[in-house]
Short mmCIF file of C-alpha atoms in Angstrom, two decimals:
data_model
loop_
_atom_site.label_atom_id
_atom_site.label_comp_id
_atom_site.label_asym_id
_atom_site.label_seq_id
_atom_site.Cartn_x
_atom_site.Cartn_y
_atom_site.Cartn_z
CA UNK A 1 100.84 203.75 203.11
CA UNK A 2 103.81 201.90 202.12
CA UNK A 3 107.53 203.45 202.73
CA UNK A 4 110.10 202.07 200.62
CA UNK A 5 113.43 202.84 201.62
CA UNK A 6 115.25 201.97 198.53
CA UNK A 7 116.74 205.16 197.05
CA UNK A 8 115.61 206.59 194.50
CA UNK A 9 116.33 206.04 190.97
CA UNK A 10 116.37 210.10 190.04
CA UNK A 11 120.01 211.06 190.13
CA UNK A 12 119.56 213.70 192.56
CA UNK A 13 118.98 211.02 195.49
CA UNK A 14 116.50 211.59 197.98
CA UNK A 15 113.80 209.13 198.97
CA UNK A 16 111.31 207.89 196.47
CA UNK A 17 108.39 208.44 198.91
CA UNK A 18 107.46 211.69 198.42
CA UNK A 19 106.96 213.01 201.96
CA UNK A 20 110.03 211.85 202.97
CA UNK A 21 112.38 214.48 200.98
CA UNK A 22 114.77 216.31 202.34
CA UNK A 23 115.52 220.06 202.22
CA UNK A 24 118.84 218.82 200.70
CA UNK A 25 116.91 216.51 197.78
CA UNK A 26 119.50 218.07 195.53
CA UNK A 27 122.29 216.69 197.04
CA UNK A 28 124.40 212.85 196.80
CA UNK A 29 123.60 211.18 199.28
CA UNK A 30 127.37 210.00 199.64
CA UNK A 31 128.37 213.52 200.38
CA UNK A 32 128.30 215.88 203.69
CA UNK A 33 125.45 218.68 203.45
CA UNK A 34 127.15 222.38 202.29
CA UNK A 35 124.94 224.62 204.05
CA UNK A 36 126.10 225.36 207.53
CA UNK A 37 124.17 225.03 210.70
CA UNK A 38 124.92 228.14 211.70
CA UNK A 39 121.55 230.24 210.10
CA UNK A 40 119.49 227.24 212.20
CA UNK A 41 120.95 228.52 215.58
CA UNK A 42 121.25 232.75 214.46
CA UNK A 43 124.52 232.52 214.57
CA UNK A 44 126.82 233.97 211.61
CA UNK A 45 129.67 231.26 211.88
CA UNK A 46 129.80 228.51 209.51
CA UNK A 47 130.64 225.77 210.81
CA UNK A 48 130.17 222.32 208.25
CA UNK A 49 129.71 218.79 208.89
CA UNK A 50 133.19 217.89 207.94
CA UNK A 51 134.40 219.93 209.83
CA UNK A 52 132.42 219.62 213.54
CA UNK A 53 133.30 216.06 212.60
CA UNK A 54 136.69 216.36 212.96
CA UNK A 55 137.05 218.57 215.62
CA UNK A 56 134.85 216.04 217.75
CA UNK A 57 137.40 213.50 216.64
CA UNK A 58 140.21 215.70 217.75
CA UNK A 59 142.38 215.05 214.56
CA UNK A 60 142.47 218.71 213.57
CA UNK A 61 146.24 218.36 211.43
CA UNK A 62 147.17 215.01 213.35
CA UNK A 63 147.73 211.28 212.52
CA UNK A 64 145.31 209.00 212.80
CA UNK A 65 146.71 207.30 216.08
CA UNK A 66 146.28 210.00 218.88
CA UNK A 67 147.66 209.26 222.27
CA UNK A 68 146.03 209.99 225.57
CA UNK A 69 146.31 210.47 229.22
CA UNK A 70 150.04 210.40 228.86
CA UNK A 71 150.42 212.24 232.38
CA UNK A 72 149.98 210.96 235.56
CA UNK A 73 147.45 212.94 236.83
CA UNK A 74 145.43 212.50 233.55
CA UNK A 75 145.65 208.48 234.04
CA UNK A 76 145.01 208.48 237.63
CA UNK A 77 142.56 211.29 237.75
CA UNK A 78 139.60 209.19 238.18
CA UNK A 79 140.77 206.94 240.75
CA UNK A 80 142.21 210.49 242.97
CA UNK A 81 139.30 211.89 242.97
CA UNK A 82 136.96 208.63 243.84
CA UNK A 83 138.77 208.62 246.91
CA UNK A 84 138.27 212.03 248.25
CA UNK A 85 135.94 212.00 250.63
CA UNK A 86 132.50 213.48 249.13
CA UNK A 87 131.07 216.49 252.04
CA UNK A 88 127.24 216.37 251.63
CA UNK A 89 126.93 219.02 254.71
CA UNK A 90 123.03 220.55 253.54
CA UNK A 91 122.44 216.19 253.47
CA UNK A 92 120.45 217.71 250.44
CA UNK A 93 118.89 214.54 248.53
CA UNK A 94 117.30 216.36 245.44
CA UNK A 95 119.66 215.44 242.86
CA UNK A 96 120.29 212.14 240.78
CA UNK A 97 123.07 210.18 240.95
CA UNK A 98 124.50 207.62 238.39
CA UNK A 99 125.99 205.55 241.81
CA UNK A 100 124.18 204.01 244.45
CA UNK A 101 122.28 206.94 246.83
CA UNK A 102 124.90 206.77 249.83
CA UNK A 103 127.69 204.91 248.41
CA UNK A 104 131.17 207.04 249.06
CA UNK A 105 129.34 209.09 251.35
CA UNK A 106 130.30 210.44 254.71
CA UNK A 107 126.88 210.78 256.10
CA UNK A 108 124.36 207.68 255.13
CA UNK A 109 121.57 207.00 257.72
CA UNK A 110 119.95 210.48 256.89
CA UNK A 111 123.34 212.08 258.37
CA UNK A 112 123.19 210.42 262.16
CA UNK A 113 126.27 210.69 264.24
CA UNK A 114 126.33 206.85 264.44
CA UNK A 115 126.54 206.69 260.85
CA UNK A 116 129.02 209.09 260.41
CA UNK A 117 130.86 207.59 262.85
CA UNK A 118 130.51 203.66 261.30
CA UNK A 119 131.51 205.51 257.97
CA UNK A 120 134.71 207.16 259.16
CA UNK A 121 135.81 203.93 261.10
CA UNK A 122 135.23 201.92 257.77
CA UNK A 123 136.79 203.96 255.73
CA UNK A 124 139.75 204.35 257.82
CA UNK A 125 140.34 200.89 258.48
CA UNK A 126 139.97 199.85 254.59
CA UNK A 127 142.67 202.36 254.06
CA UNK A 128 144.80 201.35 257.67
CA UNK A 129 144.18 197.36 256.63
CA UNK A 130 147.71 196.53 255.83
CA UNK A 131 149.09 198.85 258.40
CA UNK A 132 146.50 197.13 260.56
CA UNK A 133 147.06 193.75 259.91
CA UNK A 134 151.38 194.50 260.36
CA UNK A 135 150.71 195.62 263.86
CA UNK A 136 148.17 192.33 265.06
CA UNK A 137 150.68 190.32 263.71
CA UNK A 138 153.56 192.19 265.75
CA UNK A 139 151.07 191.91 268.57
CA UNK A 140 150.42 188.21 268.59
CA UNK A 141 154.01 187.10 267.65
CA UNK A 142 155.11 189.04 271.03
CA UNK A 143 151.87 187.46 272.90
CA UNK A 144 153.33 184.02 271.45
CA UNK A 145 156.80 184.85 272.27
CA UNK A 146 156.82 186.40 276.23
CA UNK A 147 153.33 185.01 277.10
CA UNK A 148 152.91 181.36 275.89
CA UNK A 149 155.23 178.46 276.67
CA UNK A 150 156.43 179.16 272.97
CA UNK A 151 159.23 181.25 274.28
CA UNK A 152 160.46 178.85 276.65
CA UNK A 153 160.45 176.09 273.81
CA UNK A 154 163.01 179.13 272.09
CA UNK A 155 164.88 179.50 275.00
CA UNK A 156 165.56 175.85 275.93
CA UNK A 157 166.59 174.80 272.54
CA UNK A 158 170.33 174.67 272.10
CA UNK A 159 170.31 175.91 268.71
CA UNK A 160 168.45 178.70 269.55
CA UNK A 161 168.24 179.99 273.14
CA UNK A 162 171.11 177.61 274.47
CA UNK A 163 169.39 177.26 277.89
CA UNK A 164 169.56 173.14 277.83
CA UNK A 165 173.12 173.70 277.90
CA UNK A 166 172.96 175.38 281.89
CA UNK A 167 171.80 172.97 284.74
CA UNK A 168 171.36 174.86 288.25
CA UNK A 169 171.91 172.41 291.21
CA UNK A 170 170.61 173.59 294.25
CA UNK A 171 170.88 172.13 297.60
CA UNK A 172 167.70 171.78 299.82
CA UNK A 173 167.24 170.37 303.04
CA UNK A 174 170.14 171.97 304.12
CA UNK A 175 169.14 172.58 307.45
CA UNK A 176 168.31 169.04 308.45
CA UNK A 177 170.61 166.76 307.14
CA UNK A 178 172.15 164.25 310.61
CA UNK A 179 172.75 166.52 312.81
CA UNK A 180 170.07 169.21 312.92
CA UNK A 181 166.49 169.31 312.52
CA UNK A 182 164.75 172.46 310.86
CA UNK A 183 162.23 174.89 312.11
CA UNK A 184 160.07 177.20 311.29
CA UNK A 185 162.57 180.07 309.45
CA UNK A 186 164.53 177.19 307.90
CA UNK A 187 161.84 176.35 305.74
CA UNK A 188 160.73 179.69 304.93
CA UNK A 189 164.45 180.06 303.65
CA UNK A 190 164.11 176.97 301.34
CA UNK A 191 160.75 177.97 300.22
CA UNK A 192 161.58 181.37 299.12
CA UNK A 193 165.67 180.11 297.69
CA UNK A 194 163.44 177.12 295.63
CA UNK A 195 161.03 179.96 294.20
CA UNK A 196 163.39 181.94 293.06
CA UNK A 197 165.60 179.65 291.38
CA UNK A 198 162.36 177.79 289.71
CA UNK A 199 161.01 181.30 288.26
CA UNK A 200 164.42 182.15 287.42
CA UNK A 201 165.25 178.61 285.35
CA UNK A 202 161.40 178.47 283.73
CA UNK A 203 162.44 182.13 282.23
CA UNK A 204 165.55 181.25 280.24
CA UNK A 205 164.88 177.49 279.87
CA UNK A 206 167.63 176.03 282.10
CA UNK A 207 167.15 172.94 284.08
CA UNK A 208 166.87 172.87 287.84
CA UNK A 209 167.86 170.08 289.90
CA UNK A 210 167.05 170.35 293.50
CA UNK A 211 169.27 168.42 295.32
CA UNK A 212 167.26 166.77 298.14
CA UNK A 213 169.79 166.38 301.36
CA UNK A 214 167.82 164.90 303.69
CA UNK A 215 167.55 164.39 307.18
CA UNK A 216 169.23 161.00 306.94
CA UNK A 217 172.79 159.51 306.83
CA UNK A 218 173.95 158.47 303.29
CA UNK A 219 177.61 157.72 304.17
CA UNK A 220 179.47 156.07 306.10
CA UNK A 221 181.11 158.66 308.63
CA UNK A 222 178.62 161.39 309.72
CA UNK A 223 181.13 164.57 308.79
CA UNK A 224 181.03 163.33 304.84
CA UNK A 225 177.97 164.38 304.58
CA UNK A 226 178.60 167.72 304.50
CA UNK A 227 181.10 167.19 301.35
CA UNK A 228 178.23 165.90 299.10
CA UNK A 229 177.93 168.90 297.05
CA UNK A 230 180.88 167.03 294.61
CA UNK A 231 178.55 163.25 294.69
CA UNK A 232 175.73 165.31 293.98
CA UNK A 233 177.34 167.34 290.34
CA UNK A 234 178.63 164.12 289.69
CA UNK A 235 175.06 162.37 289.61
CA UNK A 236 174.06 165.79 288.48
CA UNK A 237 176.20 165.39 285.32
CA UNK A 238 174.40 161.82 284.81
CA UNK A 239 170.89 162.71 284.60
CA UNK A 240 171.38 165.40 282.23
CA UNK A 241 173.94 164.05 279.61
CA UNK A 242 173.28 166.80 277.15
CA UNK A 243 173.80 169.99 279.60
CA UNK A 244 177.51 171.59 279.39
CA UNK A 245 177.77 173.97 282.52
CA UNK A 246 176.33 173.41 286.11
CA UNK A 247 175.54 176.24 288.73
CA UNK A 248 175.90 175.22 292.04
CA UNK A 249 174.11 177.25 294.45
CA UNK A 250 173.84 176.94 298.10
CA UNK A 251 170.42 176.90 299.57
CA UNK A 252 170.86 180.99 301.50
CA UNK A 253 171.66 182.68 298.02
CA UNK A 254 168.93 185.02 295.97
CA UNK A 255 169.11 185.82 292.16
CA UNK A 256 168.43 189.66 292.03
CA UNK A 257 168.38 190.39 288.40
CA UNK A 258 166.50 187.44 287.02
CA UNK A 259 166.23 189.72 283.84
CA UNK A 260 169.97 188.77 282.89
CA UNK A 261 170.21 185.21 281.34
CA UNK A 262 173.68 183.69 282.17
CA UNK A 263 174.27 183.77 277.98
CA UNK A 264 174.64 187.53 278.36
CA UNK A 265 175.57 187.94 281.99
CA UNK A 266 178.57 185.48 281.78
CA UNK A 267 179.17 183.38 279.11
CA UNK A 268 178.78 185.48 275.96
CA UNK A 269 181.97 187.29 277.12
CA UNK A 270 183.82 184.65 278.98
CA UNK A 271 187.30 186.03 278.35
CA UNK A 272 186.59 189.11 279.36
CA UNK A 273 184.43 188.37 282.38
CA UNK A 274 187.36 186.03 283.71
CA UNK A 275 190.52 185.72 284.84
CA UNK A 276 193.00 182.99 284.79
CA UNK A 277 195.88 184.61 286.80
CA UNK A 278 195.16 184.49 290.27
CA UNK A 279 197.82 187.18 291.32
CA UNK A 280 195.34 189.67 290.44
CA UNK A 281 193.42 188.79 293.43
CA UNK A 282 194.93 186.56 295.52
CA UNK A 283 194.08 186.47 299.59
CA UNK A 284 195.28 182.84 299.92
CA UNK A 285 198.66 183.99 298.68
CA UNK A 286 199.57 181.20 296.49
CA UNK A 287 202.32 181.29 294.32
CA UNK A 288 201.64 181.66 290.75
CA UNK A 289 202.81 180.20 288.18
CA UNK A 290 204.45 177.03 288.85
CA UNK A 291 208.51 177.36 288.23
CA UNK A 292 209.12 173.56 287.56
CA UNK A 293 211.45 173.17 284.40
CA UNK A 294 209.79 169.71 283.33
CA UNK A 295 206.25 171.35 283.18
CA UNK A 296 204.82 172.09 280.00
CA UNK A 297 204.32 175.77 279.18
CA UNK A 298 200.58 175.74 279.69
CA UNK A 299 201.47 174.80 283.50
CA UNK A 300 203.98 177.27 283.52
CA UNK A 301 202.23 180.31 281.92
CA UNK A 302 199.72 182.37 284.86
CA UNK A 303 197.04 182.43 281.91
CA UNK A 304 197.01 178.64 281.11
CA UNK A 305 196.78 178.99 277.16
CA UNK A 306 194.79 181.86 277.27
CA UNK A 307 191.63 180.40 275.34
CA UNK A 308 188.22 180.93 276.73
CA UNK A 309 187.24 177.19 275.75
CA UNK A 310 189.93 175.65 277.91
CA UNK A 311 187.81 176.95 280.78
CA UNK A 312 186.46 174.31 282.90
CA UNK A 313 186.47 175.88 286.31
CA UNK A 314 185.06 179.16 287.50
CA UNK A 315 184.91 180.24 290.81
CA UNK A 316 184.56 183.59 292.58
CA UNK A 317 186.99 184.37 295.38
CA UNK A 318 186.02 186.38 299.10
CA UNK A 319 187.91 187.76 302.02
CA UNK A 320 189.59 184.15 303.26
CA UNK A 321 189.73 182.42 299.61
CA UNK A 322 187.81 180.18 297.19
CA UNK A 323 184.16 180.41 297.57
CA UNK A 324 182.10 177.42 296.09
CA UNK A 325 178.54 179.34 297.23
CA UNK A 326 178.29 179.79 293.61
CA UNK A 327 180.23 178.67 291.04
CA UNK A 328 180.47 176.62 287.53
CA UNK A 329 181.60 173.61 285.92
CA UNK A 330 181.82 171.96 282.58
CA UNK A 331 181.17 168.50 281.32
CA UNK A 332 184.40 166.90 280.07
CA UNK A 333 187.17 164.20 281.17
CA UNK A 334 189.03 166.79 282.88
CA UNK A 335 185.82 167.87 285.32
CA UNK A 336 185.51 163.92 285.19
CA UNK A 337 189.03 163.56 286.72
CA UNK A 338 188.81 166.33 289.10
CA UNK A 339 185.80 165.12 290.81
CA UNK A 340 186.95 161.91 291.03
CA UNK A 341 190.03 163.24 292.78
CA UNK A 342 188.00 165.75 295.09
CA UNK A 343 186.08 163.31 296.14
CA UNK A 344 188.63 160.65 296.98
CA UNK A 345 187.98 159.07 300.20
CA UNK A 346 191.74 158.85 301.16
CA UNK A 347 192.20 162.60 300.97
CA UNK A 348 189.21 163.40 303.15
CA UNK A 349 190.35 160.28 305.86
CA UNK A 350 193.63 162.36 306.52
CA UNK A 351 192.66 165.94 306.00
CA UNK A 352 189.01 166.59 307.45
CA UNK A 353 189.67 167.46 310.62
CA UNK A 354 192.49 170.19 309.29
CA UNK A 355 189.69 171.47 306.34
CA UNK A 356 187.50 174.02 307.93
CA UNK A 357 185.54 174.46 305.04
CA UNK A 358 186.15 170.83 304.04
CA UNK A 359 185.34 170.73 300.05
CA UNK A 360 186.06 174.22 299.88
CA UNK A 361 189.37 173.51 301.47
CA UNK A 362 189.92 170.40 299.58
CA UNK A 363 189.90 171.98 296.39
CA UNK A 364 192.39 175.27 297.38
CA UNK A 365 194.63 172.06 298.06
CA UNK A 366 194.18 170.45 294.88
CA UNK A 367 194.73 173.93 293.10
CA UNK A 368 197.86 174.72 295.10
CA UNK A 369 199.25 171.48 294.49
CA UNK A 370 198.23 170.19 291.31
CA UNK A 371 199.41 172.15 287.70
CA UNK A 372 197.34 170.43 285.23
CA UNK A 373 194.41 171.90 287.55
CA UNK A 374 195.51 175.51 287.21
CA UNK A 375 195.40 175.41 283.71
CA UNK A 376 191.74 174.89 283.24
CA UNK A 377 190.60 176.61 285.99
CA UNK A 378 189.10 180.49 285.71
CA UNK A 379 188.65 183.16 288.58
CA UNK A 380 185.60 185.36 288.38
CA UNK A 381 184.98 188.83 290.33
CA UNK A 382 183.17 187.95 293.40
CA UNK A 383 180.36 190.33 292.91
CA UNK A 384 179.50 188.95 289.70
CA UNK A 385 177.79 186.15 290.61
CA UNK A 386 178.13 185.54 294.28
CA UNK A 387 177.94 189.26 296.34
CA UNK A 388 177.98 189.65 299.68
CA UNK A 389 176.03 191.18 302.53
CA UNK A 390 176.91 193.36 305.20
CA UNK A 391 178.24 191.18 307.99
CA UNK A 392 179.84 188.57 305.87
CA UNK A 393 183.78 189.34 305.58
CA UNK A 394 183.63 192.69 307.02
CA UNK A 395 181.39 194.45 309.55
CA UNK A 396 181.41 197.38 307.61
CA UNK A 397 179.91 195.56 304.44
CA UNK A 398 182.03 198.31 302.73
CA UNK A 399 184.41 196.57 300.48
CA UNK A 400 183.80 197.60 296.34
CA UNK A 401 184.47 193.88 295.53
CA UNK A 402 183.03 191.61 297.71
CA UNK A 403 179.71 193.51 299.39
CA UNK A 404 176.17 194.04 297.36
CA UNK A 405 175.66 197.47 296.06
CA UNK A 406 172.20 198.09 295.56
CA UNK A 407 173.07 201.31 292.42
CA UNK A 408 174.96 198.75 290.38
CA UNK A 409 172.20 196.02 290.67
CA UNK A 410 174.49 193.42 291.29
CA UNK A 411 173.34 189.64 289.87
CA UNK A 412 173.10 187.35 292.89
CA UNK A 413 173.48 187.99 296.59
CA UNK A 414 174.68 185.39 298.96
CA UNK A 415 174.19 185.20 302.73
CA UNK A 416 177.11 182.92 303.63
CA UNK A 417 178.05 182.52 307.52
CA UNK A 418 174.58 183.88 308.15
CA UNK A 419 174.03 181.09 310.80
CA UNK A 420 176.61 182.21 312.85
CA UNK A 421 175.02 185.08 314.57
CA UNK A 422 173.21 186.83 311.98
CA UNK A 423 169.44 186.69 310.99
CA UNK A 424 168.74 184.24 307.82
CA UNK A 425 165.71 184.45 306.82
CA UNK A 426 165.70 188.41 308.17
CA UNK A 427 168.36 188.79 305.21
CA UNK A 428 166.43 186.38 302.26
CA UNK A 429 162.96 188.82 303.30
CA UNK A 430 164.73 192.12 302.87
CA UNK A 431 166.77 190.97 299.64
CA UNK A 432 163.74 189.08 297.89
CA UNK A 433 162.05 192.76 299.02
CA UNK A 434 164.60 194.48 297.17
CA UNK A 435 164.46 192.48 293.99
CA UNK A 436 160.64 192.82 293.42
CA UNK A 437 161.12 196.39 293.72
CA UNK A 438 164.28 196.67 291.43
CA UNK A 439 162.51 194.49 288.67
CA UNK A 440 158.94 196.00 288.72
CA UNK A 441 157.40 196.90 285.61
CA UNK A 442 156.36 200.07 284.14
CA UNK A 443 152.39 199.02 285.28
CA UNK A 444 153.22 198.03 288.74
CA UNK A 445 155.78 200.94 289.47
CA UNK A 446 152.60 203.53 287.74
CA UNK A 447 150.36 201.41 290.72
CA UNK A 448 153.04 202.20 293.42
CA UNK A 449 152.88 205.51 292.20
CA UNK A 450 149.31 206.65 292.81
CA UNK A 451 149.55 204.69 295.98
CA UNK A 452 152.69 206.57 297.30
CA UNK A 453 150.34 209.67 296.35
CA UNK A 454 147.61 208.74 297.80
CA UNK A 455 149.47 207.69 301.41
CA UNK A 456 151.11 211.43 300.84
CA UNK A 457 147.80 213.07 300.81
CA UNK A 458 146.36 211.18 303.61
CA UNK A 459 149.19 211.65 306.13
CA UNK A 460 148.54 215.45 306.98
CA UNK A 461 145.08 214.97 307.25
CA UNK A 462 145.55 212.57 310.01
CA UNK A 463 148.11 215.15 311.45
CA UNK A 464 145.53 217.71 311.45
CA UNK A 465 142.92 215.31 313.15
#
């Protein structure tokens, strides 16, 4: 049987087929029905067409353009509750789900403690990632920084670390040289001195030249040896033409606190770490300032002219006077000059049989004697970089300026005179002793712990036995 949908031509509407007519045949087609559907459900309420239709459109009174989800929770309610975790605790799987079974879940792999566990650590880390990824980077830039020569690189370059700018000059083979041979402690001395200073200059990126004195004669009259320590900054100052300040350091001194750089231990601070008027400590008893009318007021002032960058000179002062153990110089035509002059043959031909402590000597002359060498030059508290042990000016080893004091971890400890009568490398094995314990870290002082703890327990056992 053929349907035609084509309306029908009767006014009325409806279909033209005649089993296809509607209970509402009567009505236009164009228009809504006008009974209600509430008889078709029981219920007395009549609700129309027109009416349900605009009530599912939500226009009831209001404009055409409606907006929604104006609040926050109504725009982000969707994505708030999508990431609350979903409990399935009965791990019930008798219902339907429009997702993937086990996507969002807390329990796939039919609820296993495995997968639970491989869910939780997922989820947290998707969440953590950022967080994550901060902290590896913080990681590996401080893995890169302390652990790999990166931080050296950082430390040496003179726009960053500054450490090309300090050269430390140490003198080995200081027990040989013409007139001695060494043995068996002597070289345990210059092993331990050369370790220290090499670990010590590969932290903060300085240079180290070891000064080889050998067991050989170099000049011309056997006693000049001993005054090489100026020929030796002066080829020093040669071979590294870009450094600023040497350290000279004799061979029986020990860095303590390699954890201070000279930047921050000295240098950052220089005017305050120095003095330039020598009256404040001043064993030689030299008179300060100069009184000459015809000297300039530089030469005549006790500070020089007071500027940290006119500094040149720094040297730490003991018991007796000037003590060149440890001490610093700066490149420039003034150091140029003053070498020169220190190291002037005619001076040593008439004065080193008088000089006791010949260069040491030599330069208290110059300093007495010459103004334009007062101006530049800087005094630094002996303990700062150049203490000393007990035995060394003093028996007592008592004095708050010149003697090591473990509670203020002083920088550098020197063991000058030690030769004469006292144990050398005794002193270097009990200091180097020291210093590993005062600079342990927090692992190997925890490992020194539980053996302390464990030697504790042990020793009234044995008592008992």
């Amino acid at each position: 049987m053929s349907l035609s949908r084509s309306p029908s031509p009767r006014p009325g509407g409806g279909w033209s087929t005649p089993g296809l007519n509607t209970p509402y045949g009567s009505m236009s087609g164009q228009s809504s029905p006008r009974k209600s559907y509430g008889n078709l459900n029981g219920s007395t309420s009549s609700v129309t067409w027109a009416s349900a239709k605009a009530k599912s459109d939500e226009i009831n009174g209001y404009p055409a353009f409606s907006t929604r989800n104006n609040g926050f929770f109504s725009r982000h309610y969707r994505s708030i509750s999508n990431s609350l975790p979903r409990f399935n605790v009965g791990g019930r799987r008798d219902y339907a789900d429009k997702e993937k079974l086990g996507r969002g879940r807390w329990f796939p792999d039919n609820g296993s403690k495995l997968g639970r566990l491989r869910t939780c650590t997922g989820r947290f880390l998707r969440r953590m990632r950022l967080r994550v990824l901060i902290v590896l980077a913080f990681i590996t830039a401080v893995v890169l920084f302390y652990v790999t020569p990166a931080s050296r690189a950082y430390r040496r370059a003179s726009f960053l670390g500054g450490g090309s700018k300090f050269v430390i000059i140490l003198a080995a083979n200081q027990g040989g040289g013409v007139m001695e041979w060494k043995g068996a402690r002597e070289w345990a001395i210059e092993r331990d001195s050369i370790k220290n200073k090499k670990k010590y200059a590969r932290k903060w990126g300085y240079q180290l030249e070891i000064a080889d004195v050998g067991t050989k004669k170099r000049y011309a009259h056997e006693w000049r040896e001993s005054w090489e320590k100026v020929d030796i900054i002066r080829n020093s100052m040669r071979k590294y033409p870009n450094a600023e300040w040497f350290w000279w350091l004799d061979l029986n001194t020990f860095i303590m606190e390699p954890s201070k750089s000279l930047q921050s231990h000295i240098f950052d601070q220089l005017s305050s770490n120095t003095y330039r008027d020598i009256n404040k400590y001043n064993p030689l008893k030299i008179e300060h300032p100069f009184t000459e009318p015809y000297l300039d007021k530089d030469s005549l002032s006790p500070v020089g002219d007071g500027k940290a960058n006119s500094i040149n000179l720094i040297i730490p002062q003991d018991c007796s006077g000037f003590n060149l153990g440890s001490f610093f110089v700066r490149r420039n035509s003034w150091t140029d000059r003053l070498l020169d002059i220190w190291w002037d043959p005619v001076s040593y031909e008439q004065k080193h049989m008088q000089w006791e402590h010949k260069e040491q000597d030599a330069l208290e002359h110059l300093y007495t004697s010459q103004p334009w060498i007062r101006s530049h030059t800087a005094f630094i508290q002996q303990r700062k970089i150049n203490s000393f042990p007990p035995g060394a000016c003093g028996d007592n080893g008592d004095d708050p300026k010149i003697h090591y004091k473990e509670q203020d971890r002083d920088f550098l400890v020197n063991m000058a005179g030690c030769e004469w009568g006292r144990d050398c490398w005794g002193e270097m094995y009990n200091y180097r002793e020291l210093s590993n314990k005062l600079n342990r870290t927090l692992w190997e002082k925890f490992k020194d712990w539980i053996s302390d703890t464990v030697k504790s327990t042990r020793k009234p056992k044995e008592k008992k036995d």
